[in-house]
Coordinates of C-alpha atoms in Angstrom, one line a residue:
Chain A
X11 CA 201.3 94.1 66.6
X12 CA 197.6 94.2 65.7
X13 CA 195.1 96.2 67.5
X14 CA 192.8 92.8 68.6
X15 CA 196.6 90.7 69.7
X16 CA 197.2 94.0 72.0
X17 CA 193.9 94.1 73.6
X18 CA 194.0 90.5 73.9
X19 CA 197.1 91.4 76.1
X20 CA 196.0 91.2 80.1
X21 CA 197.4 94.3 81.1
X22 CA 196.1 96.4 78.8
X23 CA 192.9 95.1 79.6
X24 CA 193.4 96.0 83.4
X25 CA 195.0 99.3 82.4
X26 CA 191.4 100.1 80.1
X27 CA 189.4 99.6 83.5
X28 CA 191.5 101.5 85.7
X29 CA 191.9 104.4 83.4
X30 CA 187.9 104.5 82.7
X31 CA 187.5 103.9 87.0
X32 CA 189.7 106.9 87.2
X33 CA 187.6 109.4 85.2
X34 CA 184.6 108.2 86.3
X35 CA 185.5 109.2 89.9
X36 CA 187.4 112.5 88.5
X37 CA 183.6 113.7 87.7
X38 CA 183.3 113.8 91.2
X39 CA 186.3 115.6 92.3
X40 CA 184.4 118.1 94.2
X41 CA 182.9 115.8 96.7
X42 CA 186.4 114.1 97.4
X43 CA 187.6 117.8 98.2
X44 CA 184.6 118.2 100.4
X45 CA 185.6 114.9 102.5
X46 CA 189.4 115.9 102.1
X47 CA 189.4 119.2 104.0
X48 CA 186.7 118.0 106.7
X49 CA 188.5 114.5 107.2
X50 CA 190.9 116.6 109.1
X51 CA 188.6 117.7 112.2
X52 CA 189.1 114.6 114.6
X53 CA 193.1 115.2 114.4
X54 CA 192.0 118.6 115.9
X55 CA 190.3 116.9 118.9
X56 CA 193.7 114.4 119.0
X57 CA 196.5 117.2 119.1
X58 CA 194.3 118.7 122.0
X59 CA 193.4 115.5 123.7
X60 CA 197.0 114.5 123.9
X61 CA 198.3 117.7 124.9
X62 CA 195.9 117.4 128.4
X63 CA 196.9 114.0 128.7
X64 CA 200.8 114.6 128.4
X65 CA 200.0 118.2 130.8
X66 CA 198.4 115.6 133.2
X67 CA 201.7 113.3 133.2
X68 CA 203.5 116.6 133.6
X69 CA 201.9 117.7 136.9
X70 CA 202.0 114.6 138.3
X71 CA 205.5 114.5 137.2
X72 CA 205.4 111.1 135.3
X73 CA 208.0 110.7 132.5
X74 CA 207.1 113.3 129.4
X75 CA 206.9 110.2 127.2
X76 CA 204.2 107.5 126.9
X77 CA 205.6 104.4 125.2
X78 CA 208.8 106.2 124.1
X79 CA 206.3 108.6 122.4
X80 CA 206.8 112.5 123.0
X81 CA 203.4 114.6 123.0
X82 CA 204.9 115.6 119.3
X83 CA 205.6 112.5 118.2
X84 CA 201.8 111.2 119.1
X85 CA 200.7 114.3 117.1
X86 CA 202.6 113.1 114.3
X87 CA 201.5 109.5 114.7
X88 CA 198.0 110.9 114.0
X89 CA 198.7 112.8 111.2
X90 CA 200.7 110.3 109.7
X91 CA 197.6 107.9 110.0
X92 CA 195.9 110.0 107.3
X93 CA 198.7 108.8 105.1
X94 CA 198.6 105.2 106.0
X95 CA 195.0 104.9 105.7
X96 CA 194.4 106.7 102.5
X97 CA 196.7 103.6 101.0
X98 CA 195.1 100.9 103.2
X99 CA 191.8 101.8 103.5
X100 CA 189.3 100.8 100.7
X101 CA 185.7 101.9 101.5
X102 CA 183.0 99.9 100.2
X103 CA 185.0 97.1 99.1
X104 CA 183.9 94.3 101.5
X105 CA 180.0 95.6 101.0
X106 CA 180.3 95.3 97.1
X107 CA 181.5 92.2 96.6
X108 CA 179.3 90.7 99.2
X109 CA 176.2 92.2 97.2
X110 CA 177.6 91.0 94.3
X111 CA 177.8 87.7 95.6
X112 CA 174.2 87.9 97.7
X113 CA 172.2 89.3 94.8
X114 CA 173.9 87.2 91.8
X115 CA 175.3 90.6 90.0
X116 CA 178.6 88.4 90.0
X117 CA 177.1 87.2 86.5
X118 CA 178.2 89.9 84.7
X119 CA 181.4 89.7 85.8
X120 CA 182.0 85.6 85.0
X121 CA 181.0 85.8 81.5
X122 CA 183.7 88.9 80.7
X123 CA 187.3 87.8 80.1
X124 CA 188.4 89.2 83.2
X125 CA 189.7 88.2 86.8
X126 CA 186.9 89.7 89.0
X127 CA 189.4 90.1 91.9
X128 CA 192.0 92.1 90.1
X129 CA 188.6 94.1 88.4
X130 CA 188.2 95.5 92.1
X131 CA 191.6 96.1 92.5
X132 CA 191.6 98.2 89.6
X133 CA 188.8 99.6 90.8
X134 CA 189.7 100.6 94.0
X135 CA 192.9 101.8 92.7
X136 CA 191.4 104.2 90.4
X137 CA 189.8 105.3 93.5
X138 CA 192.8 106.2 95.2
X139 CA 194.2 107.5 92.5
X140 CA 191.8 110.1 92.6
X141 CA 191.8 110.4 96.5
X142 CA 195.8 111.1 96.5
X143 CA 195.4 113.6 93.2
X144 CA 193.4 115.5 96.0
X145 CA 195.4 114.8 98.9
X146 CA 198.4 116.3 97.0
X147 CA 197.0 119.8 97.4
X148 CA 195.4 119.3 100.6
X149 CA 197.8 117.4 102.8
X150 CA 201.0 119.2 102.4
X151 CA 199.4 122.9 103.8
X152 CA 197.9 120.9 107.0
X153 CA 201.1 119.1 107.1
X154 CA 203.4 122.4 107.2
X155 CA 200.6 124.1 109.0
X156 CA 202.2 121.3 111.9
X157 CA 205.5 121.3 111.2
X158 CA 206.8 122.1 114.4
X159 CA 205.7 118.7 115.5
X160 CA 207.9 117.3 113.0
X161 CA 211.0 116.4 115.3
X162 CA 212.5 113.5 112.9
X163 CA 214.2 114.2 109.6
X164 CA 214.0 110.3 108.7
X165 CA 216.7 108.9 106.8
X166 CA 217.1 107.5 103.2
X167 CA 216.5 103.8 104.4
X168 CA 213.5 104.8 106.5
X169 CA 211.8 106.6 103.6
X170 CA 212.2 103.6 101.2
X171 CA 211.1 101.1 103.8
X172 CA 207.8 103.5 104.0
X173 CA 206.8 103.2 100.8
X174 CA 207.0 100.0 100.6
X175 CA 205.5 99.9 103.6
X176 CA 202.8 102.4 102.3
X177 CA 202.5 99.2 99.1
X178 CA 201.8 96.4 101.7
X179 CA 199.2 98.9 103.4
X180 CA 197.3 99.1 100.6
X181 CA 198.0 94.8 99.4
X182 CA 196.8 94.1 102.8
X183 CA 193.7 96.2 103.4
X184 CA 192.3 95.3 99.6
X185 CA 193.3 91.6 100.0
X186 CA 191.4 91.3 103.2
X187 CA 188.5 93.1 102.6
X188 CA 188.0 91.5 99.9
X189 CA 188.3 87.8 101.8
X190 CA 185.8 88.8 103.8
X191 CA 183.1 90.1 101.1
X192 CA 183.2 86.8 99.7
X193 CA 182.7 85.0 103.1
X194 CA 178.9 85.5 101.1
X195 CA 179.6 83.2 99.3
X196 CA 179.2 80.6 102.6
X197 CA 176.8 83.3 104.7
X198 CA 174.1 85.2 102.5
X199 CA 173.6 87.7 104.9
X200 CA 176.7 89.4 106.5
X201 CA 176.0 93.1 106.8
X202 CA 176.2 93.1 110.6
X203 CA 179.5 90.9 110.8
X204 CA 181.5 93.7 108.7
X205 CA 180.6 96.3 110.8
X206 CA 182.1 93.9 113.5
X207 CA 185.2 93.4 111.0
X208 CA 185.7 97.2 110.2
X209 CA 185.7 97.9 114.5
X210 CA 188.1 95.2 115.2
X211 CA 190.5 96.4 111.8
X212 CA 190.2 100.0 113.4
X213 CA 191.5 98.8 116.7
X214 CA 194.1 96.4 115.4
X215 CA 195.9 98.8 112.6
X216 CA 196.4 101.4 115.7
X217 CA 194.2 103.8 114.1
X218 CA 192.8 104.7 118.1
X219 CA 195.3 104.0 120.0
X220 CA 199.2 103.3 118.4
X221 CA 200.0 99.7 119.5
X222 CA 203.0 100.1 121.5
X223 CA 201.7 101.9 124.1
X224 CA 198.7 99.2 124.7
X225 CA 199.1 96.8 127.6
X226 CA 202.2 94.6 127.3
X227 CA 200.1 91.5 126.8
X228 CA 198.6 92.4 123.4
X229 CA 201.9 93.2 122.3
X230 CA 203.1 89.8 120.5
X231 CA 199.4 89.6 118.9
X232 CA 199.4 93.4 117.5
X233 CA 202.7 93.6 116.9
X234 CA 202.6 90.2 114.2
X235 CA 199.3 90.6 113.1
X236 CA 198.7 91.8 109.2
X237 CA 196.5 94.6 110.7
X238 CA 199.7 96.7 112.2
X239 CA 201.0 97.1 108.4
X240 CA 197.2 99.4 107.6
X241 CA 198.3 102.0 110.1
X242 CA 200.9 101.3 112.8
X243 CA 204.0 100.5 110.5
X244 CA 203.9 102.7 107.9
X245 CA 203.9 105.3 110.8
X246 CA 206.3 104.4 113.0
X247 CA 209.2 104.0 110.1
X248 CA 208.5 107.5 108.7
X249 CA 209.0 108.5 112.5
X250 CA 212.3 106.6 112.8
X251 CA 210.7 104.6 115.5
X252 CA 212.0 101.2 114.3
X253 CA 215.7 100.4 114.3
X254 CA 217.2 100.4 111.2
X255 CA 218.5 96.9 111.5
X256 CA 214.8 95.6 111.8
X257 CA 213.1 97.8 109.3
X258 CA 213.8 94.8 106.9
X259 CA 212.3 92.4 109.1
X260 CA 209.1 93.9 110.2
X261 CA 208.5 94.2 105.9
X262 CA 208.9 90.5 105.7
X263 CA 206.9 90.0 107.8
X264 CA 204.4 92.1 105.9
X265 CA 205.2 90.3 102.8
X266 CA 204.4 86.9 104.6
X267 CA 200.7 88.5 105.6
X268 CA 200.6 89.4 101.5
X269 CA 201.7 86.3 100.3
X270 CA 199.2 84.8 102.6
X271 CA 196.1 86.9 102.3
X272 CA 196.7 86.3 98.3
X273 CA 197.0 82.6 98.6
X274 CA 193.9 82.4 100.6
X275 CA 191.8 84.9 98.5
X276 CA 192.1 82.6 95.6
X277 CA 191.4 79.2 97.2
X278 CA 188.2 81.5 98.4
X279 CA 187.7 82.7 95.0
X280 CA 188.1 79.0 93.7
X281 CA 185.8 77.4 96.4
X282 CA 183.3 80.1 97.0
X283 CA 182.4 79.9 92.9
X284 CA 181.7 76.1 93.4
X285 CA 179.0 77.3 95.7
X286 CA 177.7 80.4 93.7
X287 CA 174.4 79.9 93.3
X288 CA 173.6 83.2 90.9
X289 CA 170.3 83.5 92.3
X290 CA 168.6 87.5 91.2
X291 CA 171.0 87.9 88.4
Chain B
X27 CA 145.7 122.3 121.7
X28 CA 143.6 120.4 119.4
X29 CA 146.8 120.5 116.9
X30 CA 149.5 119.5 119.4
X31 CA 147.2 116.2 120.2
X32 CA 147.0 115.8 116.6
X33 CA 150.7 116.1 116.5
X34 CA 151.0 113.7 119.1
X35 CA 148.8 110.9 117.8
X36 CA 150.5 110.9 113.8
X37 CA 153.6 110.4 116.0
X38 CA 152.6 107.5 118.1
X39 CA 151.7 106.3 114.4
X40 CA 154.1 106.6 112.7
X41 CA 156.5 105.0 115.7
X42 CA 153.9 102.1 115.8
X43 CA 154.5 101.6 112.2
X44 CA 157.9 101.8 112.3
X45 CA 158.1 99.2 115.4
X46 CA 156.1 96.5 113.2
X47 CA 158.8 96.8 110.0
X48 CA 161.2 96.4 112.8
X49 CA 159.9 93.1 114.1
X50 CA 159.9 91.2 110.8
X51 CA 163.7 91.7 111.3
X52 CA 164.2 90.8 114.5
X53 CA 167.6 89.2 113.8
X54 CA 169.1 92.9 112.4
X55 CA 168.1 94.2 115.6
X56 CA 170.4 91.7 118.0
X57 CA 173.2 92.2 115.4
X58 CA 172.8 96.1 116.1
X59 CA 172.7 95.9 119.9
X60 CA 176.0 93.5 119.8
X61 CA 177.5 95.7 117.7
X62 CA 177.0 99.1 119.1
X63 CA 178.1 97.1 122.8
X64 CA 181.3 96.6 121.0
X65 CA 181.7 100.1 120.3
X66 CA 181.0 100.8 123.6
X67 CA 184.2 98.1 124.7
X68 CA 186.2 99.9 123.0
X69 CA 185.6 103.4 124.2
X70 CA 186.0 102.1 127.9
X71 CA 189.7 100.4 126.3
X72 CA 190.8 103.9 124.9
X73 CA 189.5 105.9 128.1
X74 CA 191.2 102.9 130.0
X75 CA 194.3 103.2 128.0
X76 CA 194.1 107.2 128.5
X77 CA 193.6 107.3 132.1
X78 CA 196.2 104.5 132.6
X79 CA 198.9 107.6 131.4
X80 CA 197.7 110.4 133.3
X81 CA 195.1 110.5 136.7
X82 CA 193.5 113.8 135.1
X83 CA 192.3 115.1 131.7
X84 CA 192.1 118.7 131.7
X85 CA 190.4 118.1 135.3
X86 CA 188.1 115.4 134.6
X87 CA 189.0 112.0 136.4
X88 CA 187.9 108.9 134.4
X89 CA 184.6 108.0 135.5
X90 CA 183.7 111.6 134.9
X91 CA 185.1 111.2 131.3
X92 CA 182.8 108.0 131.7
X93 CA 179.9 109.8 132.4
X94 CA 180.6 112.5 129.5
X95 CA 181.3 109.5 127.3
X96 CA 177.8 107.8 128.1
X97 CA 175.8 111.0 127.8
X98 CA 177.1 111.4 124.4
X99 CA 176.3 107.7 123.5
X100 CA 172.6 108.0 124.5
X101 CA 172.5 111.6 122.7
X102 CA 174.0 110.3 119.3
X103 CA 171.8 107.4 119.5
X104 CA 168.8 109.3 120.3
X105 CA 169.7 111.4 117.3
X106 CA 170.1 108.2 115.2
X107 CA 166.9 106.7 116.7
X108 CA 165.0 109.5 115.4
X109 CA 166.5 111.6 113.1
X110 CA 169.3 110.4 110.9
X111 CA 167.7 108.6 108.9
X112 CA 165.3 110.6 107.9
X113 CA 167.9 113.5 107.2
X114 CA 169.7 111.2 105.0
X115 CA 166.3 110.2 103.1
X116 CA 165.7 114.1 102.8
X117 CA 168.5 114.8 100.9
X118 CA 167.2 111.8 98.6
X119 CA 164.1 113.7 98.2
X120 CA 164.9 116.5 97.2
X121 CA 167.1 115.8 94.7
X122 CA 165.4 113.2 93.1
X123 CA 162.0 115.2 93.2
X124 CA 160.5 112.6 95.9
X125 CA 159.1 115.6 98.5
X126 CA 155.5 116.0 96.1
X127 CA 154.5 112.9 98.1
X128 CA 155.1 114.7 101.3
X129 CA 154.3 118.2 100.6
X130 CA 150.5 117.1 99.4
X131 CA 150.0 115.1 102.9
X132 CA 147.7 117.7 105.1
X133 CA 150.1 118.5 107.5
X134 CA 153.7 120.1 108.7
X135 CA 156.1 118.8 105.8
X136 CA 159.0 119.7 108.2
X137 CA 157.5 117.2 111.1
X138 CA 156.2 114.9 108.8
X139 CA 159.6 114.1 106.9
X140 CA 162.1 114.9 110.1
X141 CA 160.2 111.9 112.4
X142 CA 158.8 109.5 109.6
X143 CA 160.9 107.1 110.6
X144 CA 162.4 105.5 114.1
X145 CA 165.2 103.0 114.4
X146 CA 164.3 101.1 117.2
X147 CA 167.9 99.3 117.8
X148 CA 169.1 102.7 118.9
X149 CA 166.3 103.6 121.2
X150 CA 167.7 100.2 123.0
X151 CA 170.9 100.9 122.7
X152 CA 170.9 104.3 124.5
X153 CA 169.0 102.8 127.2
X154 CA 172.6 100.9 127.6
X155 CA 174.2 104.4 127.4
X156 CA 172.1 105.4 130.3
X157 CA 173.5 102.1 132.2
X158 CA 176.6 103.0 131.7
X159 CA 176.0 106.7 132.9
X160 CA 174.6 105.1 136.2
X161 CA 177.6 102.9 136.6
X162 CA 180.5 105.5 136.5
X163 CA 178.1 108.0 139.1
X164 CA 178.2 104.8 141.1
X165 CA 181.6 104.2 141.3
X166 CA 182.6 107.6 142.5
X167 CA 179.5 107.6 144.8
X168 CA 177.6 110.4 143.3
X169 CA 173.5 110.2 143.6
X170 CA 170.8 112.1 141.3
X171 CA 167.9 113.4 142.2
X172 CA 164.4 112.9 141.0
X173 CA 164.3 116.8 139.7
X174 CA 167.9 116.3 138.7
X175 CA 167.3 113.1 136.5
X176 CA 163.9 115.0 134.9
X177 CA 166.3 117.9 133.8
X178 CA 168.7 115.5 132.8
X179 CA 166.5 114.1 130.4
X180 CA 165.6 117.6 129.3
X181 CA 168.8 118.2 129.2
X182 CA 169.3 115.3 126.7
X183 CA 166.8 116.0 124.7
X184 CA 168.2 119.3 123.8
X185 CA 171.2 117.8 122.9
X186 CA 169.2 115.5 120.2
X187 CA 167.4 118.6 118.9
X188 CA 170.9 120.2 118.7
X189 CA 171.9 117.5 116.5
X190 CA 169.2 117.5 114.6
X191 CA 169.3 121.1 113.8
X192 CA 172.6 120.8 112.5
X193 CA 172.0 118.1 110.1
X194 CA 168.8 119.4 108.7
X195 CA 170.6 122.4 107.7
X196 CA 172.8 120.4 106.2
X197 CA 170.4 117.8 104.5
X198 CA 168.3 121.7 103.4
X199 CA 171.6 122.7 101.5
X200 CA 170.5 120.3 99.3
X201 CA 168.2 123.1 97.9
X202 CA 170.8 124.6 96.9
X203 CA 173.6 122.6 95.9
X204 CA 171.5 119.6 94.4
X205 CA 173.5 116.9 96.5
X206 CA 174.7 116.7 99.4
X207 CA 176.5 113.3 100.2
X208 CA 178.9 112.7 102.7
X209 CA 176.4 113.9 105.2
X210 CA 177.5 111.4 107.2
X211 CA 181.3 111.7 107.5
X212 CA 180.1 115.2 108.2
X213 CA 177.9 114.2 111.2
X214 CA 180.7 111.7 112.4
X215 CA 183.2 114.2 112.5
X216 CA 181.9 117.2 113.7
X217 CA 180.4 114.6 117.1
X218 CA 184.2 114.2 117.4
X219 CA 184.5 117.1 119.7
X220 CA 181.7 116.5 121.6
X221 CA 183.1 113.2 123.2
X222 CA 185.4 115.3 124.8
X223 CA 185.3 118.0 127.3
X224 CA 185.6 121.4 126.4
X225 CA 188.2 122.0 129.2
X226 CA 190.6 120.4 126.6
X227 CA 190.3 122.9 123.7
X228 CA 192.1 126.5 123.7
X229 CA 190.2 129.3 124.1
X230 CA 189.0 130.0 120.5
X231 CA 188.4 126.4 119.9
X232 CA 185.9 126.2 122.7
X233 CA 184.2 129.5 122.4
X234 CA 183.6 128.5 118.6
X235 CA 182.5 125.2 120.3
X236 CA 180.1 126.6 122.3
X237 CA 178.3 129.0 120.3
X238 CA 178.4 128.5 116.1
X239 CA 179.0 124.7 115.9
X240 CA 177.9 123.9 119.6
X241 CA 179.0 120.6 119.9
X242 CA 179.7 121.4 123.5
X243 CA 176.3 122.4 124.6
X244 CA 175.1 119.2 123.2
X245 CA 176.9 116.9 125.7
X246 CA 179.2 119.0 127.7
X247 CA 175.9 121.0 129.8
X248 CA 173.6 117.3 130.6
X249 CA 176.8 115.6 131.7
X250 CA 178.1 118.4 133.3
X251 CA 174.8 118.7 135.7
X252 CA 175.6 115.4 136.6
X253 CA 178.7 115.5 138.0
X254 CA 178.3 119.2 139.2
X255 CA 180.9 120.8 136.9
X256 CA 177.7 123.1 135.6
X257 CA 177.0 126.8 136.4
X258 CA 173.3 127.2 136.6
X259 CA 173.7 130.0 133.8
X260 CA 174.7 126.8 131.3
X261 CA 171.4 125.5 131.8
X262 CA 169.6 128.0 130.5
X263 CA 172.1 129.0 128.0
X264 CA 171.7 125.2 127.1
X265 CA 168.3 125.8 126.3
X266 CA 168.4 129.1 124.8
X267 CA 170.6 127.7 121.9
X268 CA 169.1 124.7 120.9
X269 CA 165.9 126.9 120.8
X270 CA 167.7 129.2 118.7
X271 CA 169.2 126.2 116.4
X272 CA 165.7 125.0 115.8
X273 CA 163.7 127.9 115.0
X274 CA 166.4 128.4 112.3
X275 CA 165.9 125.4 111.1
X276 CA 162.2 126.3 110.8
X277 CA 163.0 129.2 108.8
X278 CA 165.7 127.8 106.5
X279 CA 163.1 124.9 105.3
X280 CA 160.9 127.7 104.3
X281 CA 163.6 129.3 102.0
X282 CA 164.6 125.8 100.7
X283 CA 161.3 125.0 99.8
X284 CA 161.1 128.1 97.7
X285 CA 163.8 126.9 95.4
X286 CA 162.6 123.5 94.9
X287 CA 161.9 122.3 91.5
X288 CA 159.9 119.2 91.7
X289 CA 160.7 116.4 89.4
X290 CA 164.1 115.2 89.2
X291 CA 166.7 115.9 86.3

């Protein structure tokens, strides 16, 4: 096969990016260590936090657990967060395409042989490459440093449903944020409606508060909405907090969200370029 | 006295400057408020959700927790109103040689780039933190007094210049290091531990809390005189440090300034 044919061939094309992405951000290793080490200080404030507020239950003598949660297994839930949200979290994504869009810089992209959605993907990806490459070294000494918290051995089935749980973290979180960077397409200016977005995701994906122990009423919405799979799932499997019989279901479920985020992304894609305007450029 | 009145007016300008950029973007400013008012919703759902487990927090009740959780609000935003931004154009500065336009100006470089510039949507928004505070001391009854309120201000005040100290250091280390980016997270991280009260930390925790990183003094000591869970000594400990924190400051600019190198690259 000729050099040209095999460049010619899409994933090769998509690999070239990601691989380039990826050493672009490896110049700036240092800085990811920086945020890596110092990302770490709110869990501080949480394990102590919870502690007084499981003490509190204790001297009033309410149950030791809060929404079938032991004071170890909330620590846990927040620690385990990290996890979740270095798959599903993808800074800068919703504000970049937006500008893209806003200021017509989605020229370049158009006139290159390439998707521009699955560009960003790559690009993002190459990103968290790099982000894990770090978190490798940092995670598992803050992780042991808690290991006493660590009260489930989860089984074979739980660890598999995590990662692909951990896979439909990351689909969801790029697939939305980038749905809503090309709401530009329709409203120029949207700066102040993702901050909005990124409050209501940080609420919904039990990044505050885990879902199950908000009031009862939320429950149906939190529990079926595609924001649970960016935090809340992921971290309740690897606890062994969902049955085994319905680990399976709460993943399709997750697919559905993934099929459906995708479908509408491109119909956005498709529409939203009718209105492109390319103004700046 | 002549200086200080000088001081004072290139302030009120600079403010007055600031507040006509703001009105040709009026719209930016009610996205802000609703925004930030958000925020706010969902710190009264987590303390909601927190007090609906357990009556008591390490011996705060929740509209004491309320109170803590509104003095910090109108502290951050105070700090944001006038400082943050500025910080984070410092670091700019100095790295990409920017400062010469400062440094000629006849004048304090150190005032003249830490006030520049004032966000007006957060001097607003901390006048909701301050509704807030007045709320929860209403619901459990508690009054303040006219001396009380003036030291509560004070109080405040030191909190912001607390905050301030902290991140000009850190925005100064760019003297050093030549960038200094995620001077953010950094600011959003370490005002973790001061939405909380110390009573919650172990022993090392909070003495570290109180002294080298004092996130405690900045909102513990002006809610705490609020709700009379303050010894007079914290006070003027209160005061001590962030006079401390911000003659350091003083003297850390002047060693940063020795190292710079002008032009970028």
């Amino acid at each position: 096969m000729s050099e040209a044919v095999r460049a010619k061939s899409a994933f090769h094309k998509y690999w070239i990016i990601l691989s380039t992405r990826t050493q672009e951000d490896m110049a700036y290793r240092a800085n990811y260590v920086f945020g890596a080490i110092f990302r770490f200080l709110p869990l501080v404030t949480m394990i102590f936090l919870w502690w007084a507020i499981y003490d509190g239950r204790k001297t009033s003598g309410a149950s030791p657990l809060i929404g079938g949660m032991s004071y170890e297994d909330m620590v846990v839930y927040n620690a385990l967060m990290y996890v979740a949200r270095g798959f599903s979290s993808v800074p800068g994504t919703m504000s970049d395409i937006s500008k893209d869009v806003k200021d017509g810089l989605l020229n370049r992209y158009l006139i290159k042989p390439i998707n521009y959605l699955w560009y960003q993907v790559m690009y993002r990806l190459a990103h968290k490459l790099v982000f894990w490459y770090i978190a490798l070294l940092t995670f598992p000494p803050i992780f042991f440093l808690m290991r006493r918290y660590f009260t489930h051995w989860p089984t074979l089935w739980e660890c598999g449903a995590f990662v692909v749980s951990l896979f439909i973290a990351f689909s969801i979180g790029m697939l939305f944020c980038s749905m809503i960077g090309m709401l530009a397409f329709w409203f120029l200016e949207i700066s102040g409606f993702l901050f909005v977005v990124m409050m209501l995701e940080f609420f919904m994906s039990g990044q505050l508060i885990p879902l199950n122990i908000l009031p009862a009423y939320l429950h149906q919405v939190l529990f079926f909405s595609p924001f649970g799979y960016e935090g809340y799932w992921p971290c309740v499997i690897l606890m062994g907090k969902v049955p085994e019989d319905q680990l399976l279901q709460v993943l399709l479920i997750g697919f559905v969200w993934v099929g459906i985020f995708y479908g509408l992304s491109r119909l956005m894609w498709k529409q939203g370029l009718k209105r492109y305007s390319a103004v700046g450029g | 006295m002549k200086t200080i009145w000088r001081y004072l007016k290139l302030t009120g300008l600079m403010m007055r400057n600031c507040f006509v950029r703001e009105l040709q973007f009026k719209a930016n400013f009610v996205v802000r408020f609703f925004t930030e008012l958000m925020w706010l919703v969902m710190q009264f759902i987590y303390i909601g959700v927190m007090y609906g487990q357990t009556g008591e927090i390490a011996g705060w009740n929740k509209w004491e927790m309320i109170v803590l959780m509104g003095t910090n609000y109108v502290i951050a935003q105070l700090f944001e109103a006038l400082f943050y931004d500025n910080c984070v154009r410092l670091t700019d500065q100095i790295r990409q040689g920017d400062l010469d336009f400062n440094l000629i100006k006849p004048i304090n470089t150190q005032f003249l780039v830490s006030l520049r510039y004032t966000d007006y949507a957060s001097v607003f928004n901390s006048m909701v933190g301050v509704g807030v505070i007045l709320f929860a001391l209403g619901k459990m009854g508690m009054a303040v007094s006219f001396g009380g309120a003036i030291l509560f201000g004070a109080l405040v005040l030191n909190g912001v210049l607390i905050y301030y100290s902290i991140l000009f250091v850190l925005s100064v280390w760019t003297f050093w290091i030549g960038r200094s980016n995620n001077l953010m997270e950094l600011y959003w991280q370490f005002g973790q531990f001061s939405r909380y009260p110390g009573d919650i930390y172990p022993w090392f925790l909070r003495k570290l809390l109180w002294t080298v990183i004092p996130m405690l003094v900045v909102s513990n000591v002006p809610a705490g005189l609020l709700i009379h869970k303050l010894e007079i000594g914290g006070i003027f400990y209160g005061f001590a440090l962030g006079a401390l924190f911000l003659s350091f400051t003083v003297w850390i600019w002047k060693k940063g300034l020795q190292r710079y190198r002008s032009a970028s690259s």
